GROMACS .gro file of C-alpha atoms in nm:
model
  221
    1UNK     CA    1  13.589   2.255  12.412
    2UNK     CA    2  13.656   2.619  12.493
    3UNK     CA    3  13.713   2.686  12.908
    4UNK     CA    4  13.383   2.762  13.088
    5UNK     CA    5  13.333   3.147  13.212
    6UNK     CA    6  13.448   3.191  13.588
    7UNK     CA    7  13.131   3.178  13.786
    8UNK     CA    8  13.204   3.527  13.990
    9UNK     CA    9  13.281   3.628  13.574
   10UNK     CA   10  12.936   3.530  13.533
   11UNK     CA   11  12.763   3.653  13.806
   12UNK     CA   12  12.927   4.004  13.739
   13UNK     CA   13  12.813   3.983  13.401
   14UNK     CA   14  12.465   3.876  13.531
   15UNK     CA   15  12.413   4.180  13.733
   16UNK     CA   16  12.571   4.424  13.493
   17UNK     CA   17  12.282   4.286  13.223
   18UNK     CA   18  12.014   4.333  13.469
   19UNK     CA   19  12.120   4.680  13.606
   20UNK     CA   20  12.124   4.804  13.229
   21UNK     CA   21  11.792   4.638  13.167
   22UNK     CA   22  11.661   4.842  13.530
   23UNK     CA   23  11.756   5.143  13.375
   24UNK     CA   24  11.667   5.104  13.006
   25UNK     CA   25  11.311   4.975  13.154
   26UNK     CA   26  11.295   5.320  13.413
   27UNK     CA   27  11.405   5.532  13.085
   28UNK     CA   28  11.094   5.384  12.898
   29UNK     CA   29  10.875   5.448  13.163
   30UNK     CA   30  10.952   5.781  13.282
   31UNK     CA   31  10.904   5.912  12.895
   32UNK     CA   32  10.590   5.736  12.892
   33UNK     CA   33  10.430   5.787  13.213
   34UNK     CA   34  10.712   6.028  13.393
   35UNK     CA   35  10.838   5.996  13.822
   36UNK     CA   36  10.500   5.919  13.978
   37UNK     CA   37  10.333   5.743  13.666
   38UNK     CA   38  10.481   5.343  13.764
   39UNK     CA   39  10.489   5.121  14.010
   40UNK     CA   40  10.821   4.888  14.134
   41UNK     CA   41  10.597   4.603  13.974
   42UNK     CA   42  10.606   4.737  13.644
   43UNK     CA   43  10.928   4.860  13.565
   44UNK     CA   44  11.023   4.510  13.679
   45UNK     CA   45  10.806   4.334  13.447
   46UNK     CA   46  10.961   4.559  13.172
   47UNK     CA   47  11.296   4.509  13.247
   48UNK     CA   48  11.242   4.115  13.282
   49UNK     CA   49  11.370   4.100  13.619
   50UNK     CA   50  11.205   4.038  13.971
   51UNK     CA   51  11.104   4.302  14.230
   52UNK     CA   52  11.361   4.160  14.480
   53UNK     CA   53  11.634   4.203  14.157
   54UNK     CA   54  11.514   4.598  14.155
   55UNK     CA   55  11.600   4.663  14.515
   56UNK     CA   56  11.886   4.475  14.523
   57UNK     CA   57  12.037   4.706  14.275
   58UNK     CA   58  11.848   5.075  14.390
   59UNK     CA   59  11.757   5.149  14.765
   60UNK     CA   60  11.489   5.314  14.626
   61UNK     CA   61  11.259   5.444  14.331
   62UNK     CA   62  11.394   5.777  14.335
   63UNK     CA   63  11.767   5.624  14.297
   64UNK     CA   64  11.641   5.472  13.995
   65UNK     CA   65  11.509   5.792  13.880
   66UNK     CA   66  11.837   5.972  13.990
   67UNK     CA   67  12.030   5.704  13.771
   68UNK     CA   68  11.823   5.765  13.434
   69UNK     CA   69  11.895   6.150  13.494
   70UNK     CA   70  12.248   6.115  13.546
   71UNK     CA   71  12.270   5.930  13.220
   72UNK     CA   72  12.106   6.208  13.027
   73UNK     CA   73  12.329   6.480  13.190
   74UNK     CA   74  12.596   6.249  13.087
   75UNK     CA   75  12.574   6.269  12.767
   76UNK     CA   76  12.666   6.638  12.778
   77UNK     CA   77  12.962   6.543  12.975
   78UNK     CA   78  13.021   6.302  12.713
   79UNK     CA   79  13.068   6.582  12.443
   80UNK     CA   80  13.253   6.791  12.639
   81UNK     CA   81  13.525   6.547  12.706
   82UNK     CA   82  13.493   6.469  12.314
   83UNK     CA   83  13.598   6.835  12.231
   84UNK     CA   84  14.015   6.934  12.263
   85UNK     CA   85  14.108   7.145  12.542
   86UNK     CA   86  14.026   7.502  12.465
   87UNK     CA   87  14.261   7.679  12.725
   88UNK     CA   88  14.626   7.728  12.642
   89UNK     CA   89  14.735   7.749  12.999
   90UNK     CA   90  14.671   7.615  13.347
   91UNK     CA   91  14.632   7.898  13.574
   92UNK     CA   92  14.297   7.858  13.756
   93UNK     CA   93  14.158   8.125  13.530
   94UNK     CA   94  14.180   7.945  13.253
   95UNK     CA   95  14.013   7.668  13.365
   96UNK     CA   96  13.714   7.848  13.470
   97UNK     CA   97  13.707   8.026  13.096
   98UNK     CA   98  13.742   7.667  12.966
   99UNK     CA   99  13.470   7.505  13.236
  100UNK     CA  100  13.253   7.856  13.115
  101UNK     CA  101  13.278   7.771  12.748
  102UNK     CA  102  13.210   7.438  12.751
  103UNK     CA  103  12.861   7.517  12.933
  104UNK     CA  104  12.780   7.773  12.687
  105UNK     CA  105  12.849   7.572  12.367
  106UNK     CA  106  12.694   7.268  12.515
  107UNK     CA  107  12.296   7.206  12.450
  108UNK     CA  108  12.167   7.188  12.796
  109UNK     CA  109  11.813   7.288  12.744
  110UNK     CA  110  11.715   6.968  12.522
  111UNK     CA  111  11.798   6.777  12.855
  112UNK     CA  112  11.710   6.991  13.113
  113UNK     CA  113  11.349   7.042  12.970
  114UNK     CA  114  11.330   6.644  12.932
  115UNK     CA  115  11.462   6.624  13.303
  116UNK     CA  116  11.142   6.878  13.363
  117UNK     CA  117  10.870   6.704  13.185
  118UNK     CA  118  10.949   6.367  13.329
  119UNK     CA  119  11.004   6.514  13.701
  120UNK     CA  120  10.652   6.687  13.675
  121UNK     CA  121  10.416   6.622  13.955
  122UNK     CA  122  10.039   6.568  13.900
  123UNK     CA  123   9.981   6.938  14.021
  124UNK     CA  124  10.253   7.065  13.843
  125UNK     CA  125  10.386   7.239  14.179
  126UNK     CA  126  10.784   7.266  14.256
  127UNK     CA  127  10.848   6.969  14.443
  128UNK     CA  128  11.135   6.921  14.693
  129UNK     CA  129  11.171   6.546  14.555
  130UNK     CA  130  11.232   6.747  14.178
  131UNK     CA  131  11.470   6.951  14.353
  132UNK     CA  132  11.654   6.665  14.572
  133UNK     CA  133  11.677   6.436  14.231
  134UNK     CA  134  11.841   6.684  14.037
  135UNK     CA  135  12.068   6.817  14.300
  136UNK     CA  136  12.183   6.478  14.297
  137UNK     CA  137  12.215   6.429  13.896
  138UNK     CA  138  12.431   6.765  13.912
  139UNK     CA  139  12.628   6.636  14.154
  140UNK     CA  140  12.762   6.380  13.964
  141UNK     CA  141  12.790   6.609  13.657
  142UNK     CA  142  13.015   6.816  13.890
  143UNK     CA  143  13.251   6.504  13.985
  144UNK     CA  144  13.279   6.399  13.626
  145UNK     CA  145  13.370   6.739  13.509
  146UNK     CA  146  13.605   6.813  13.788
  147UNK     CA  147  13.806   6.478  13.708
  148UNK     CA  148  13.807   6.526  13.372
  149UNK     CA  149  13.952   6.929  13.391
  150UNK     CA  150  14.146   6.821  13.668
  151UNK     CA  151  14.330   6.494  13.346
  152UNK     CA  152  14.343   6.786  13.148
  153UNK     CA  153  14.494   7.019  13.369
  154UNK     CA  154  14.707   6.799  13.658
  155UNK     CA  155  14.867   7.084  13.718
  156UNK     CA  156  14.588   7.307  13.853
  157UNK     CA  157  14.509   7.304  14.216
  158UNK     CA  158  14.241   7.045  14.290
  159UNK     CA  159  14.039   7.154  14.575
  160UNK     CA  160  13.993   7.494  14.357
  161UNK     CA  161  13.900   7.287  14.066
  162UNK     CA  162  13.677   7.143  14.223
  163UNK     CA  163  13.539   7.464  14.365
  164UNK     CA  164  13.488   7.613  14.059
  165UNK     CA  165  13.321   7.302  13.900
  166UNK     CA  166  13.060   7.277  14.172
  167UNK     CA  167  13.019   7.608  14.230
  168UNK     CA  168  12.861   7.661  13.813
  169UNK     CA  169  12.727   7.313  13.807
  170UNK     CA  170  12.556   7.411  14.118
  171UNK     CA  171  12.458   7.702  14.036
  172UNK     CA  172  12.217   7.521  13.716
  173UNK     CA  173  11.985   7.383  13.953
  174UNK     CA  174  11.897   7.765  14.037
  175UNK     CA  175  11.893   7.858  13.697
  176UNK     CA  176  11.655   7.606  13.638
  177UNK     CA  177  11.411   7.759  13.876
  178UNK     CA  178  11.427   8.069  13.729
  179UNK     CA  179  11.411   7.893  13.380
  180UNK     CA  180  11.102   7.649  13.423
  181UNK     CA  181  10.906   7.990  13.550
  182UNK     CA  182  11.001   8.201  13.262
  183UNK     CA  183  10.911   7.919  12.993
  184UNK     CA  184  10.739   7.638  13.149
  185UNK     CA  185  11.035   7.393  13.040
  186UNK     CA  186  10.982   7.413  12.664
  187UNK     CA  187  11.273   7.349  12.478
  188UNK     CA  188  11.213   7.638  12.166
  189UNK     CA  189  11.443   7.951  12.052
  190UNK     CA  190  11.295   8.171  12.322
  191UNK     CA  191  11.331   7.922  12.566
  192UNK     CA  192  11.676   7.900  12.477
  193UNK     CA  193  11.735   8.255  12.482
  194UNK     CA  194  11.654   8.279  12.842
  195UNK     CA  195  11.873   8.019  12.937
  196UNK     CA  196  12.154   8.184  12.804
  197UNK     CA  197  12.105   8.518  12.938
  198UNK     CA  198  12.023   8.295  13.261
  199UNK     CA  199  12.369   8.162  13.215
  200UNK     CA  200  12.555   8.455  13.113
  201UNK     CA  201  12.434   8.592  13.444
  202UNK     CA  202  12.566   8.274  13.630
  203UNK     CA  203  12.893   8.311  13.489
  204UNK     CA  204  12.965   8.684  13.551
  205UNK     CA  205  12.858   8.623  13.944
  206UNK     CA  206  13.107   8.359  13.968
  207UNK     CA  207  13.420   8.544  13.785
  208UNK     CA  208  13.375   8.838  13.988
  209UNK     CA  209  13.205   8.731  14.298
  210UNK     CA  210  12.898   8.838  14.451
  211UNK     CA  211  12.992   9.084  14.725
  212UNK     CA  212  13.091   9.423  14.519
  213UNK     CA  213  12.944   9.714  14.650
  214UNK     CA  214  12.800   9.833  14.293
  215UNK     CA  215  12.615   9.477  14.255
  216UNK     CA  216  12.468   9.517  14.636
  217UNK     CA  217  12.358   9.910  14.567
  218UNK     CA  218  12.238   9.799  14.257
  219UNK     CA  219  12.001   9.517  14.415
  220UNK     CA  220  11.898   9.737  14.732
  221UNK     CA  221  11.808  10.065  14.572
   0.00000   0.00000   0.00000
């Protein structure tokens, strides 16, 4: 007779089932019905679990909701650690043309505008709850990215790394703004088009900075 499983083994692998099933059941539901379309009660009779088994693993709906969009903006991370280093050297420039690249080549509109629909409110008004959950999702995009440049490149400075990382990751959540009121978060060519220009812009502010004196004449005149 084969040795039975450890009980903390068990327990762990208990918990790990029913935090997958949490978030599998929160996916299905958000596409369906999106943030404000399901109650605590249901996603826990979807995901087979009790109520008490949903708060023991999320504080709160919204962490749920953070949870399911970190796992869609992790799949971009997940291609962009796929793909070889692009940058030959180490120098803190060539990190941010390698950080730079990877956002451009990377399809972050498919997400972004699923992000959008399911994040809608019933009026369809910018919501600081919108804004607070994916503030949060980017946040983690920006600690995944940073460790990963930061295996790539051990021997670039980390706190600059790390500045860099956040300061374009950050900078998305802005973009999106600008994004969602030039296309109303569809996900077609011209949307597209906008976000790159969007980005392009992004990019060139944080190579060269922000305070020139041509770039402030040019926005007060």
């Amino acid at each position: 007779m084969p040795p039975s499983e450890p009980a903390v083994d068990r327990r762990a692998r208990i918990r790990e089932r029913h935090h997958r099933a949490i978030i599998d059941a929160a996916a299905s539901l958000l596409d369906a019905k999106g943030a404000d379309g399901f109650t605590v009660e249901e996603l826990a009779k979807r995901a087979e679990v009790s109520r008490r088994t949903v708060f023991n693993h999320f504080a709160s709906v919204d962490d749920i909701v953070i949870a399911v969009c970190i796992e869609v903006l992790g799949d971009v991370v997940e291609t962009f650690e796929s793909h070889p280093s692009t940058s030959a050297g180490t120098t803190q420039a060539s990190v941010f043309d390698e950080i730079a690249e990877a956002l451009r080549s990377t399809d972050l509109v498919t997400p972004i505008a699923y992000l959008t629909r399911i994040l809608r409110t019933p009026d369809d008004d910018p919501s600081q709850r919108r804004a607070v959950v994916l503030l949060r999702a980017f946040t983690e995009v920006s600690d995944r990215l940073s460790t990963e440049m930061l295996r790539r490149h051990p021997e670039a400075d980390e706190l600059t790394t790390r500045l860099l990382v956040s300061s374009l990751i950050g900078g998305l959540v802005v973009l999106h703004t600008h994004w969602l009121a030039a296309t109303g978060g569809s996900a077609d060519t011209a949307s597209r088009a906008v976000w790159d220009d969007l980005l392009d812009h992004l990019i060139l502010r944080t190579r060269d900075g922000y305070a020139s004196t041509a770039s402030l004449g040019a926005q007060t005149s």
